[in-house]
PDB file of C-alpha atoms in Angstrom:
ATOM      1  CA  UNK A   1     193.393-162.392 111.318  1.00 71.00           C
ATOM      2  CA  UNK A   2     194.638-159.399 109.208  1.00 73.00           C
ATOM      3  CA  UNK A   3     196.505-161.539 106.479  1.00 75.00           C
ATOM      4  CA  UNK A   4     199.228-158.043 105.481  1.00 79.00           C
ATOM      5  CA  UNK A   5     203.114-159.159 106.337  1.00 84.00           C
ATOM      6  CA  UNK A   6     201.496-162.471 107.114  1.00 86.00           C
ATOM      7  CA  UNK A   7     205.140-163.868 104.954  1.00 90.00           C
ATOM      8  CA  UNK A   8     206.950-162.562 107.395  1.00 92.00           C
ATOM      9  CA  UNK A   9     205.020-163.488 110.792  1.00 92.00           C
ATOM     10  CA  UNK A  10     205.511-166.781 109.303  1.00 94.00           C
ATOM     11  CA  UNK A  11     209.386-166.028 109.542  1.00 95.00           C
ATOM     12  CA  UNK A  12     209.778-164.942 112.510  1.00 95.00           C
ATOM     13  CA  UNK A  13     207.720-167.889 114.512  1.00 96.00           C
ATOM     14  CA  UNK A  14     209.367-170.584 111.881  1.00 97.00           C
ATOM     15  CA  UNK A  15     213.006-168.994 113.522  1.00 97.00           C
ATOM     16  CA  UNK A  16     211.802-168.975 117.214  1.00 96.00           C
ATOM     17  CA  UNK A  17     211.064-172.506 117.198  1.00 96.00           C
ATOM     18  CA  UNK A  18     213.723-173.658 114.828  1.00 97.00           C
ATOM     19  CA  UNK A  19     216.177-172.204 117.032  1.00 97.00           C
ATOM     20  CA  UNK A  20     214.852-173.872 120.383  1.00 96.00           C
ATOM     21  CA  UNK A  21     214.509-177.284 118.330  1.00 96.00           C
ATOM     22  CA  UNK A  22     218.039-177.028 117.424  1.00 97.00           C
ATOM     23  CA  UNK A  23     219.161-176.068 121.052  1.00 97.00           C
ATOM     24  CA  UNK A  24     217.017-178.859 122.155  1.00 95.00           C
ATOM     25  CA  UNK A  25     218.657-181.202 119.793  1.00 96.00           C
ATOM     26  CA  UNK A  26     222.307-179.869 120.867  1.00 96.00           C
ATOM     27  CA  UNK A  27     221.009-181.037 124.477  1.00 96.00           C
ATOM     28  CA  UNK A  28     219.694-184.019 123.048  1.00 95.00           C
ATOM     29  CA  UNK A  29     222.748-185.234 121.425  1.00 96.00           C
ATOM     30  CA  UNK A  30     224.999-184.039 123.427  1.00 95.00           C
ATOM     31  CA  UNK A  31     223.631-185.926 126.787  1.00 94.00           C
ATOM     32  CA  UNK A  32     224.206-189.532 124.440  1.00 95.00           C
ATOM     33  CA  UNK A  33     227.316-188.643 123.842  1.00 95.00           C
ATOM     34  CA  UNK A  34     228.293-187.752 127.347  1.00 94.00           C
ATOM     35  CA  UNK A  35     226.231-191.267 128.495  1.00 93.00           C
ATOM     36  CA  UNK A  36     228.375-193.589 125.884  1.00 94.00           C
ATOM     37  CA  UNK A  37     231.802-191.696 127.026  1.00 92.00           C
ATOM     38  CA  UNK A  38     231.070-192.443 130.517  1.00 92.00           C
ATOM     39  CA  UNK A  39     230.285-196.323 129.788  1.00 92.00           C
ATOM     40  CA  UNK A  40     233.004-196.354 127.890  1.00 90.00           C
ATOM     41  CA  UNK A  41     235.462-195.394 130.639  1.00 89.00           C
ATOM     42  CA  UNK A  42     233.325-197.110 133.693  1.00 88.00           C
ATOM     43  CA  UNK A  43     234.089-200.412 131.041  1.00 89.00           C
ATOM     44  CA  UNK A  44     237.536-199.735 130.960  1.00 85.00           C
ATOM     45  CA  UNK A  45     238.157-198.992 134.320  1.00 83.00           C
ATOM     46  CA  UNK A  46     235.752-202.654 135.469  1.00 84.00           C
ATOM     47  CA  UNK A  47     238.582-204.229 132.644  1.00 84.00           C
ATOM     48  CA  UNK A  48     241.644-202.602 133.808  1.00 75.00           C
ATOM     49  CA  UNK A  49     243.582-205.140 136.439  1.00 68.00           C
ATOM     50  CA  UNK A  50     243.617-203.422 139.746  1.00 60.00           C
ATOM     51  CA  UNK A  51     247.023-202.191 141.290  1.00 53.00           C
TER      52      UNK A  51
ATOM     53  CA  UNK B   1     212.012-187.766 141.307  1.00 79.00           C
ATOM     54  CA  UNK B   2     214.197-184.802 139.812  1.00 83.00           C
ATOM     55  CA  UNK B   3     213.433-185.935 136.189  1.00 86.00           C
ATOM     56  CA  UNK B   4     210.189-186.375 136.330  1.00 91.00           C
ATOM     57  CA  UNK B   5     209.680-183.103 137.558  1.00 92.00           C
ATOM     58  CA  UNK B   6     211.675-181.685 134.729  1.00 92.00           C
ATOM     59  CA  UNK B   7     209.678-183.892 132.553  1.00 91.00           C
ATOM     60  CA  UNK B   8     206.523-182.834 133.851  1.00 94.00           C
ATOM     61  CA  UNK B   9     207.877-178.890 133.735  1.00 95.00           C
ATOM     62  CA  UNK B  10     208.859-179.541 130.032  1.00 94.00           C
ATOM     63  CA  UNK B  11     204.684-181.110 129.223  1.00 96.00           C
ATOM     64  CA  UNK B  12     203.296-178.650 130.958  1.00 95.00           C
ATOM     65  CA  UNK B  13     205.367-175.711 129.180  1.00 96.00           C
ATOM     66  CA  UNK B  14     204.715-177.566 125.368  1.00 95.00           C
ATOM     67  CA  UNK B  15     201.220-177.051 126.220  1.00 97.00           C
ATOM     68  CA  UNK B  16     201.437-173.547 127.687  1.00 96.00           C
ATOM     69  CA  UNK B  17     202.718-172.606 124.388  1.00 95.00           C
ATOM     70  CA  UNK B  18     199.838-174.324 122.599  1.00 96.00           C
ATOM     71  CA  UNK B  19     197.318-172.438 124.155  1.00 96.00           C
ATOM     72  CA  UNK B  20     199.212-169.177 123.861  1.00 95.00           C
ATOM     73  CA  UNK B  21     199.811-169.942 120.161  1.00 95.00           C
ATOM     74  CA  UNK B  22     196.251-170.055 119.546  1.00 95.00           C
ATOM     75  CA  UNK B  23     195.394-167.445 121.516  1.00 94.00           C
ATOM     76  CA  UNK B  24     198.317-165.100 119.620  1.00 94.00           C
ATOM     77  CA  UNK B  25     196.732-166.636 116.123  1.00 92.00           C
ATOM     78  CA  UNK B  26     193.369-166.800 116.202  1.00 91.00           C
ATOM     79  CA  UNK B  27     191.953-164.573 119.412  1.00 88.00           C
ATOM     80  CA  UNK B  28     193.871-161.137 119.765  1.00 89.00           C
ATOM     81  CA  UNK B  29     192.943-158.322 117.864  1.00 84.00           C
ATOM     82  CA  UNK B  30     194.902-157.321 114.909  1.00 82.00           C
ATOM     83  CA  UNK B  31     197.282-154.209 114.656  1.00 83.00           C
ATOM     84  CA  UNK B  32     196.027-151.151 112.725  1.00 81.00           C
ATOM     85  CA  UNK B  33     199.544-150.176 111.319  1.00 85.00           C
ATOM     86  CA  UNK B  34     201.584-153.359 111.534  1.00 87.00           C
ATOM     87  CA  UNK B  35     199.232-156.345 110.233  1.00 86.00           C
ATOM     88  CA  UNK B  36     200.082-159.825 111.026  1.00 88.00           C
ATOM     89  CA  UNK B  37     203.785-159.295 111.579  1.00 90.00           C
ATOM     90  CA  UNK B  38     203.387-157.710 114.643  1.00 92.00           C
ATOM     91  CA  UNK B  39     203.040-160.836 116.380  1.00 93.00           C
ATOM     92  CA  UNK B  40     206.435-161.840 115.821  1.00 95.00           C
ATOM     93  CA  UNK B  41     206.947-159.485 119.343  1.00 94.00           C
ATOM     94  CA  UNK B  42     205.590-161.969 121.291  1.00 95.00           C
ATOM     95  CA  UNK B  43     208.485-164.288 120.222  1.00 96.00           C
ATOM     96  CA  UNK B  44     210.559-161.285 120.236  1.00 96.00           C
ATOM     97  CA  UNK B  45     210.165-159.716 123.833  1.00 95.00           C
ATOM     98  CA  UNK B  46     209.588-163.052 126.144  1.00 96.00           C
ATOM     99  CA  UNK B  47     212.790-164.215 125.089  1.00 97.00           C
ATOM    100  CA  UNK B  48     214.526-161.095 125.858  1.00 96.00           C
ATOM    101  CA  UNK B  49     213.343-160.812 129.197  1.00 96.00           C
ATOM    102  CA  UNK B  50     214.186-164.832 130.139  1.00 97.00           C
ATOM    103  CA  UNK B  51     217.473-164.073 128.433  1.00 97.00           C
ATOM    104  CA  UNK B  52     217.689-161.598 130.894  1.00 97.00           C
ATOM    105  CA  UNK B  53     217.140-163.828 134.254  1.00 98.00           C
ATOM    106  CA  UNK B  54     219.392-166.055 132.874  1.00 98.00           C
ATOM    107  CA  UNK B  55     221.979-163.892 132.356  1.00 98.00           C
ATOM    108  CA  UNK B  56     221.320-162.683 136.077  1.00 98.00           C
ATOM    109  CA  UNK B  57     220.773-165.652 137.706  1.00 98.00           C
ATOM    110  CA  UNK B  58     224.392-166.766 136.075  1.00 98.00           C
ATOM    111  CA  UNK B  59     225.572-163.891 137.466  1.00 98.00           C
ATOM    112  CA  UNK B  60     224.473-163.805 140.858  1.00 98.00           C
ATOM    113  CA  UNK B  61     225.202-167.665 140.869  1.00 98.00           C
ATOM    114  CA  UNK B  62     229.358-166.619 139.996  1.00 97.00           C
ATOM    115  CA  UNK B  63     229.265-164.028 142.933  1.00 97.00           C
ATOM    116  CA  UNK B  64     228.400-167.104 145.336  1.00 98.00           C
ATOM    117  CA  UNK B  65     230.983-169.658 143.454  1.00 97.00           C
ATOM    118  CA  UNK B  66     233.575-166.864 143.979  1.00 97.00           C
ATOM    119  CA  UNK B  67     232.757-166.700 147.293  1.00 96.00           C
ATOM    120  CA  UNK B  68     232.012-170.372 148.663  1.00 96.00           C
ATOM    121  CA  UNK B  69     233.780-172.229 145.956  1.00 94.00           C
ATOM    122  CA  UNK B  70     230.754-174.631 145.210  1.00 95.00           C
ATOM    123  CA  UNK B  71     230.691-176.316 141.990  1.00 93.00           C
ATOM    124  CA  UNK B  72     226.977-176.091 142.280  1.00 94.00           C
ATOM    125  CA  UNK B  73     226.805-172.567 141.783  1.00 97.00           C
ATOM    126  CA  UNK B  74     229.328-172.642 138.781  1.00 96.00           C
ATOM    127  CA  UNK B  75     227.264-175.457 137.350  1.00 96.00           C
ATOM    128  CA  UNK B  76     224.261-173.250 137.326  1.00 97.00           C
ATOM    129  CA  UNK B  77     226.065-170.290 135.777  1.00 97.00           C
ATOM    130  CA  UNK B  78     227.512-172.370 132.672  1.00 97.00           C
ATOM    131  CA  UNK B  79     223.843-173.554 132.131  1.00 97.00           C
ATOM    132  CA  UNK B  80     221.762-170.637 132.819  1.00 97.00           C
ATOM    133  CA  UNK B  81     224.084-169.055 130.301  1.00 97.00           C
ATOM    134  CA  UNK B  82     223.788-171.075 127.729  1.00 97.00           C
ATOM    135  CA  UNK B  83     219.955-170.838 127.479  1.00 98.00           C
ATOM    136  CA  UNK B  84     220.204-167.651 128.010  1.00 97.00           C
ATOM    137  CA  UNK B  85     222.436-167.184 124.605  1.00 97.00           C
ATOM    138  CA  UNK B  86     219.949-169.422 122.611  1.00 97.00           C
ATOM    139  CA  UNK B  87     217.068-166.883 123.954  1.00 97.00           C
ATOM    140  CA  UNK B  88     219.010-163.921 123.355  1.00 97.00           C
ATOM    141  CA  UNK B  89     219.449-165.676 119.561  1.00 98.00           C
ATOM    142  CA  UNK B  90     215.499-166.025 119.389  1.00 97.00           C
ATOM    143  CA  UNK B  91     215.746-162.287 120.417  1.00 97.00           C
ATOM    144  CA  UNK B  92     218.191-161.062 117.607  1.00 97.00           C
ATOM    145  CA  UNK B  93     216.493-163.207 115.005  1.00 97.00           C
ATOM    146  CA  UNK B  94     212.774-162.360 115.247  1.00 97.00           C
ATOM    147  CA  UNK B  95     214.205-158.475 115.631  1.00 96.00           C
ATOM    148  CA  UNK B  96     215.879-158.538 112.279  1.00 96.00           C
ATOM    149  CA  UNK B  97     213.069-160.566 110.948  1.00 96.00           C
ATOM    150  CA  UNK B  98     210.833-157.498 112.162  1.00 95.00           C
ATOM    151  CA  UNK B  99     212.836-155.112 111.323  1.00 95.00           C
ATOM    152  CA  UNK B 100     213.460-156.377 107.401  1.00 94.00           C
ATOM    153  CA  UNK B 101     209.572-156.110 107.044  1.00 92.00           C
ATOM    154  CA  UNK B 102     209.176-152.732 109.237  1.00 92.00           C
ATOM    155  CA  UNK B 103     211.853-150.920 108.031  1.00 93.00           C
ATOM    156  CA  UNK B 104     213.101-152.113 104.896  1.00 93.00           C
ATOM    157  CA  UNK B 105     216.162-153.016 106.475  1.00 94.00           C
ATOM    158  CA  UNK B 106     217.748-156.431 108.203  1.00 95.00           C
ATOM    159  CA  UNK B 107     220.086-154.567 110.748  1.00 94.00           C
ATOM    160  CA  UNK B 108     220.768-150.918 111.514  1.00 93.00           C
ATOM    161  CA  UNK B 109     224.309-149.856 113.539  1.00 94.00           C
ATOM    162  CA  UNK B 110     222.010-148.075 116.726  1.00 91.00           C
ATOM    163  CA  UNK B 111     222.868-148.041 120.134  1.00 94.00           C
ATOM    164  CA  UNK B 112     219.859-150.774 121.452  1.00 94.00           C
ATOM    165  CA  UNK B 113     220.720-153.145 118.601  1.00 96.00           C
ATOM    166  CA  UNK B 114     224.405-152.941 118.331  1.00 96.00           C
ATOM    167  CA  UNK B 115     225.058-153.280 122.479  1.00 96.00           C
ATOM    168  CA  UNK B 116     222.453-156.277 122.136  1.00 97.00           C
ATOM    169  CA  UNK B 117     224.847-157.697 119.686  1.00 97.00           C
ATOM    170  CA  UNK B 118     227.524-157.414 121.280  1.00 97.00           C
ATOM    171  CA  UNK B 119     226.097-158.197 124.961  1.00 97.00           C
ATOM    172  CA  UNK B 120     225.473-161.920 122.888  1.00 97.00           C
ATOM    173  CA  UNK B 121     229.029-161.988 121.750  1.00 98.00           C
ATOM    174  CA  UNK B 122     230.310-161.306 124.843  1.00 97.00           C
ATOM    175  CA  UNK B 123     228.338-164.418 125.849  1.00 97.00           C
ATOM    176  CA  UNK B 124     229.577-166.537 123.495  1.00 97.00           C
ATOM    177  CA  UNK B 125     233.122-165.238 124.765  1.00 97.00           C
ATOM    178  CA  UNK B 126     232.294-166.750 128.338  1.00 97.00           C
ATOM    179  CA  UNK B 127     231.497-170.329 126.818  1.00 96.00           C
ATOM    180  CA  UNK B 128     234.326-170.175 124.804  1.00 96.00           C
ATOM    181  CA  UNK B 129     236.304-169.349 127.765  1.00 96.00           C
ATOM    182  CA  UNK B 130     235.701-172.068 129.549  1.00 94.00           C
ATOM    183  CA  UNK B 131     236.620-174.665 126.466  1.00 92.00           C
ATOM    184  CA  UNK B 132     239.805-172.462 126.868  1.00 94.00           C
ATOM    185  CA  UNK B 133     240.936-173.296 130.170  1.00 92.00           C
ATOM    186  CA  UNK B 134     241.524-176.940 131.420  1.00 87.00           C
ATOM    187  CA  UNK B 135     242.050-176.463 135.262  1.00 88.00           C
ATOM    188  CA  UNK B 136     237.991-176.659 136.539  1.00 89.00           C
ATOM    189  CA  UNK B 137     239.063-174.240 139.080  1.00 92.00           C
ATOM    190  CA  UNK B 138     240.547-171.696 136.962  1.00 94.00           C
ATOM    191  CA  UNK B 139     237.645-171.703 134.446  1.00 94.00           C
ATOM    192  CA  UNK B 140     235.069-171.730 136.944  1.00 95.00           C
ATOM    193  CA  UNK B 141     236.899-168.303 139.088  1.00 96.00           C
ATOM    194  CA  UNK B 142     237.623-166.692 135.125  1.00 96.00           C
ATOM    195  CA  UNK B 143     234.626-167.313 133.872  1.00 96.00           C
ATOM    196  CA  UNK B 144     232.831-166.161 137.077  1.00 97.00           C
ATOM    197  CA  UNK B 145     234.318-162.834 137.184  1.00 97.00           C
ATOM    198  CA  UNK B 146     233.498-162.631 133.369  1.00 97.00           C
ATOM    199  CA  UNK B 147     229.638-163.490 133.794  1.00 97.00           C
ATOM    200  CA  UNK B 148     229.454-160.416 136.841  1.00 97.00           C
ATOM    201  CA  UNK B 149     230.784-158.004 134.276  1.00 96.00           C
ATOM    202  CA  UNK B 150     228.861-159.050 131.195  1.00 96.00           C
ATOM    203  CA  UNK B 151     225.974-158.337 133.047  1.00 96.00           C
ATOM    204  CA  UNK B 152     226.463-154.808 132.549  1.00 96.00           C
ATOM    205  CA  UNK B 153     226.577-155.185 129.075  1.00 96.00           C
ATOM    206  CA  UNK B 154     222.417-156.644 129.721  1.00 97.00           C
ATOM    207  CA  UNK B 155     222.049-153.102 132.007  1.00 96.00           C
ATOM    208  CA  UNK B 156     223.379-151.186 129.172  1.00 96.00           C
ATOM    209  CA  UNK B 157     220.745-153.031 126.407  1.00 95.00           C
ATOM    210  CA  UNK B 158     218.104-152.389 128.476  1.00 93.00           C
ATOM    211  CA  UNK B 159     218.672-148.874 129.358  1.00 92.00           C
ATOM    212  CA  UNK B 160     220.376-147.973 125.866  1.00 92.00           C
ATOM    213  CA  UNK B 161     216.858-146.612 124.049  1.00 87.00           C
ATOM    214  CA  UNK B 162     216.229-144.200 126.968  1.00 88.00           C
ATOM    215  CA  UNK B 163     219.795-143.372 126.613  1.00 92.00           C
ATOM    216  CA  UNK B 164     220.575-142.735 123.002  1.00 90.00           C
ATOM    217  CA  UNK B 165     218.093-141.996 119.888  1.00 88.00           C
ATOM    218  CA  UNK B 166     217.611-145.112 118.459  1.00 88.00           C
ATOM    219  CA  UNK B 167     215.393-146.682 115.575  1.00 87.00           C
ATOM    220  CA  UNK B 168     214.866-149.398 117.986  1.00 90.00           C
ATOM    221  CA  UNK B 169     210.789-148.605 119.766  1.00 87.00           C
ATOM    222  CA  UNK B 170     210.537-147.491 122.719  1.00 84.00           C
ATOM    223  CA  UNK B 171     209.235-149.183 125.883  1.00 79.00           C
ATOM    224  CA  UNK B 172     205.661-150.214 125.430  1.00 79.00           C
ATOM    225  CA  UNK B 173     204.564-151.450 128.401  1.00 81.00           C
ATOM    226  CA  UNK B 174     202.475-149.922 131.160  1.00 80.00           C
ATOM    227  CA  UNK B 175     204.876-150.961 134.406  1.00 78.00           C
ATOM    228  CA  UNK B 176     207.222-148.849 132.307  1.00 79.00           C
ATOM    229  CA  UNK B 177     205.408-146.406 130.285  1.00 78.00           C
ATOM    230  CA  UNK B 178     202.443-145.597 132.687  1.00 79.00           C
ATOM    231  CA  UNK B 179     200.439-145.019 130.315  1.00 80.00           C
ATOM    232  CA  UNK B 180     197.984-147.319 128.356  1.00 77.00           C
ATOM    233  CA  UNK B 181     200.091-147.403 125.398  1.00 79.00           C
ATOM    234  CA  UNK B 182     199.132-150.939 123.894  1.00 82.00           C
ATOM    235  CA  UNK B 183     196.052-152.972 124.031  1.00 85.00           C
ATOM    236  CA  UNK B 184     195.259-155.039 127.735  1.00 87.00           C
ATOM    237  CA  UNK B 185     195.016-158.171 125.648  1.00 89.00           C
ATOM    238  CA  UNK B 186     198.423-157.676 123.849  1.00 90.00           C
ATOM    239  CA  UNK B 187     200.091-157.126 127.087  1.00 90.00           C
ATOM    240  CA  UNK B 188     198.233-159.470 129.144  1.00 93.00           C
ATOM    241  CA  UNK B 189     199.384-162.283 126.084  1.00 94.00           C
ATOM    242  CA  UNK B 190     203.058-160.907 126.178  1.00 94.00           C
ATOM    243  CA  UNK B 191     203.108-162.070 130.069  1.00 95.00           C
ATOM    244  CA  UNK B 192     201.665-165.279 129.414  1.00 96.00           C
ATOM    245  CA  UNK B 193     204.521-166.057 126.732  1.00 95.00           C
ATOM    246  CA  UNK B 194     207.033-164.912 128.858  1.00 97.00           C
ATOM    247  CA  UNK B 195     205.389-167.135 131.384  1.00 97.00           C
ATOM    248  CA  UNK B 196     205.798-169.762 128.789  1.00 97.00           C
ATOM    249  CA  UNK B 197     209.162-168.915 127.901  1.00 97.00           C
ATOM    250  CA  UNK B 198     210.472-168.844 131.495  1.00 97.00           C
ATOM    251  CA  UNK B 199     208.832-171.899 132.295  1.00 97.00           C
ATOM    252  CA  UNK B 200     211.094-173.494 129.292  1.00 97.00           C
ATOM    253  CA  UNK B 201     214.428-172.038 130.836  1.00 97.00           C
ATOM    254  CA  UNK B 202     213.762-173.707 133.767  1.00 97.00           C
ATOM    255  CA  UNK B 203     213.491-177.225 132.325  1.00 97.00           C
ATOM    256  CA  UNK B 204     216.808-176.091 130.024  1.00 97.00           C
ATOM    257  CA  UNK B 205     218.497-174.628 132.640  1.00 97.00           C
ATOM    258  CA  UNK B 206     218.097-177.806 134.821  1.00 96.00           C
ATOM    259  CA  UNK B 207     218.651-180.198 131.557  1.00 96.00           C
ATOM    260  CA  UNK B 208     221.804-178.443 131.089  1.00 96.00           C
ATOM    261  CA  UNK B 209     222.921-178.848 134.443  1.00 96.00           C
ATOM    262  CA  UNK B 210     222.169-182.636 134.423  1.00 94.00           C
ATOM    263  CA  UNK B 211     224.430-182.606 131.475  1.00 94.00           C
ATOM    264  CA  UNK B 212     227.384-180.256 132.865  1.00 93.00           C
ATOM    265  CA  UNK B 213     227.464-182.815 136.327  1.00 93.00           C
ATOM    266  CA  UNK B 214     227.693-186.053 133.911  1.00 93.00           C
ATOM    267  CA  UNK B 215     230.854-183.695 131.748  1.00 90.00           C
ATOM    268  CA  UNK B 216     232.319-183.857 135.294  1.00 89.00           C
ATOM    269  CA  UNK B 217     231.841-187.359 136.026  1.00 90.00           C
ATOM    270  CA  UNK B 218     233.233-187.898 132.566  1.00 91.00           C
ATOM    271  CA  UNK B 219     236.614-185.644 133.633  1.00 87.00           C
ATOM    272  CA  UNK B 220     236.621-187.917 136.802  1.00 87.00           C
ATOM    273  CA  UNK B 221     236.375-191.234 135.386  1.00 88.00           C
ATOM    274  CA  UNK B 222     239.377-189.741 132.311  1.00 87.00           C
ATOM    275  CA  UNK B 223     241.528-189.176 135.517  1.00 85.00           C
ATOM    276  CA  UNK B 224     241.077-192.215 137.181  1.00 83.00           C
ATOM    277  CA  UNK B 225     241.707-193.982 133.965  1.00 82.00           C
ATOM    278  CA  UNK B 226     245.030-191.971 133.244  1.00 81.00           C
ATOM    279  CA  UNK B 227     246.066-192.965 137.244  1.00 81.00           C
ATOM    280  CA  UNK B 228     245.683-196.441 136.117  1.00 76.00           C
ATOM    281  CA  UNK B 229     247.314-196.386 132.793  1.00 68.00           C
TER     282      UNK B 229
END
């Protein structure tokens, strides 16, 4: 491969995939947060005395 | 069933873009003017085009919410959206990245760049719309009428270099040039990434749905909750 502007091919490919890891992450994170909120409540509402 | 499938979707696309990594590394020929950093377009243009039918399938998907009221379509819109905005970020980025090495500048004020700019913030403005407004019907009607008209913001990107002068290239491809103006190996490796690419918006897409459905079972459990309390 011609090795001129190589630096910056490096760049641009390194903030491509950074950016879908972080998205992915985002995703990642925010589907366990989502998952302990609803245990959370479904707990509460199994505890709560029914009316 | 549904999650192995996005699963499988999600293997299958990692290795997609293995192969077309090598191939974009080690097998196409180089560019006489450019050098290496000309390859930063196949991370540059895929993503623009998925961006793009994301940003249409959100908008199509608002025009049926607003007319059959079905959460399923607004669901799809929020997601397909929001991938769409994290493409059209891989789109912005590798640009400027380009563009700092090409033309000794990070950003210039012309008409492709700057509506592709704002077309993004105008994006942004539809999921911040929707942490805006409570009432799930409200946001889902607002922010449907908002995704139909940012979509001619995308019309307006697209069409803005044949438009306006801009520093922005022009269109390179044959099914828009005509003519044979870039190598059949470059062009046949810029379909296979955005084969790639729109492979990975599907398993985002329906990810992100999975996500926005348990956000509403999460609203309905907080309501049954406050009925109780």
């Amino acid at each position: 491969m011609d090795q001129r502007n190589f630096e910056y091919m490096f760049y641009g490919l390194a903030a491509a995939w950074t950016i879908l890891c972080l998205y992915a992450l985002l995703l990642t994170s925010r589907g366990r947060k989502i998952q302990s909120e609803i245990d959370h409540l479904k707990r509460m509402l199994d505890s709560s005395p029914k009316k | 069933m549904r999650d192995k499938l996005i699963y499988g979707a999600g293997i299958f696309a990692a290795l997609y873009f293995v192969r077309n990594l090598y191939v974009i590394l080690l097998q196409l020929p180089d560019e006489a003017m450019q050098g290496a950093v000309y390859r930063i377009f196949f991370f540059h243009l895929p993503p623009y085009f998925t961006a793009v039918a994301c940003f249409l399938g959100a908008a199509i998907a608002s025009g049926l919410y607003l007319k059959t009221k079905n959460w399923k379509y607004d669901v799809f819109a929020v997601s397909a959206t929001e991938v769409g905005l994290a493409l059209a970020a891989i789109n912005l980025v590798t640009g400027m990245i380009w563009g700092r090495q090409q033309w000794g500048i990070w950003w210039t004020w012309d008409a492709r760049l700057t509506s592709a700019l704002i077309t993004w913030l105008i994006y942004l403005g539809y999921l911040m719309l929707r942490e805006g407004i409570k009432d799930p019907s409200e946001r889902a009607k607002n922010s449907a009428v908002l995704s139909i008209f940012a979509f001619f913001a995308v019309y307006f990107t697209y069409k803005a270099n044949e438009w306006y002068r801009t520093q922005h290239p022009g269109p390179v491809l044959t099914i828009r040039t005509g003519k044979n103006t870039i190598d059949p190996a470059m062009q046949a490796m810029l379909f296979h990434n955005l084969g790639a690419f729109l492979l990975l918006a599907v398993v985002l897409v329906a990810v992100r749905m999975n996500l926005e459905n348990s956000q509403r079972a999460v609203e309905s459990l907080r309501r049954r909750a406050h009925a109780i309390a």
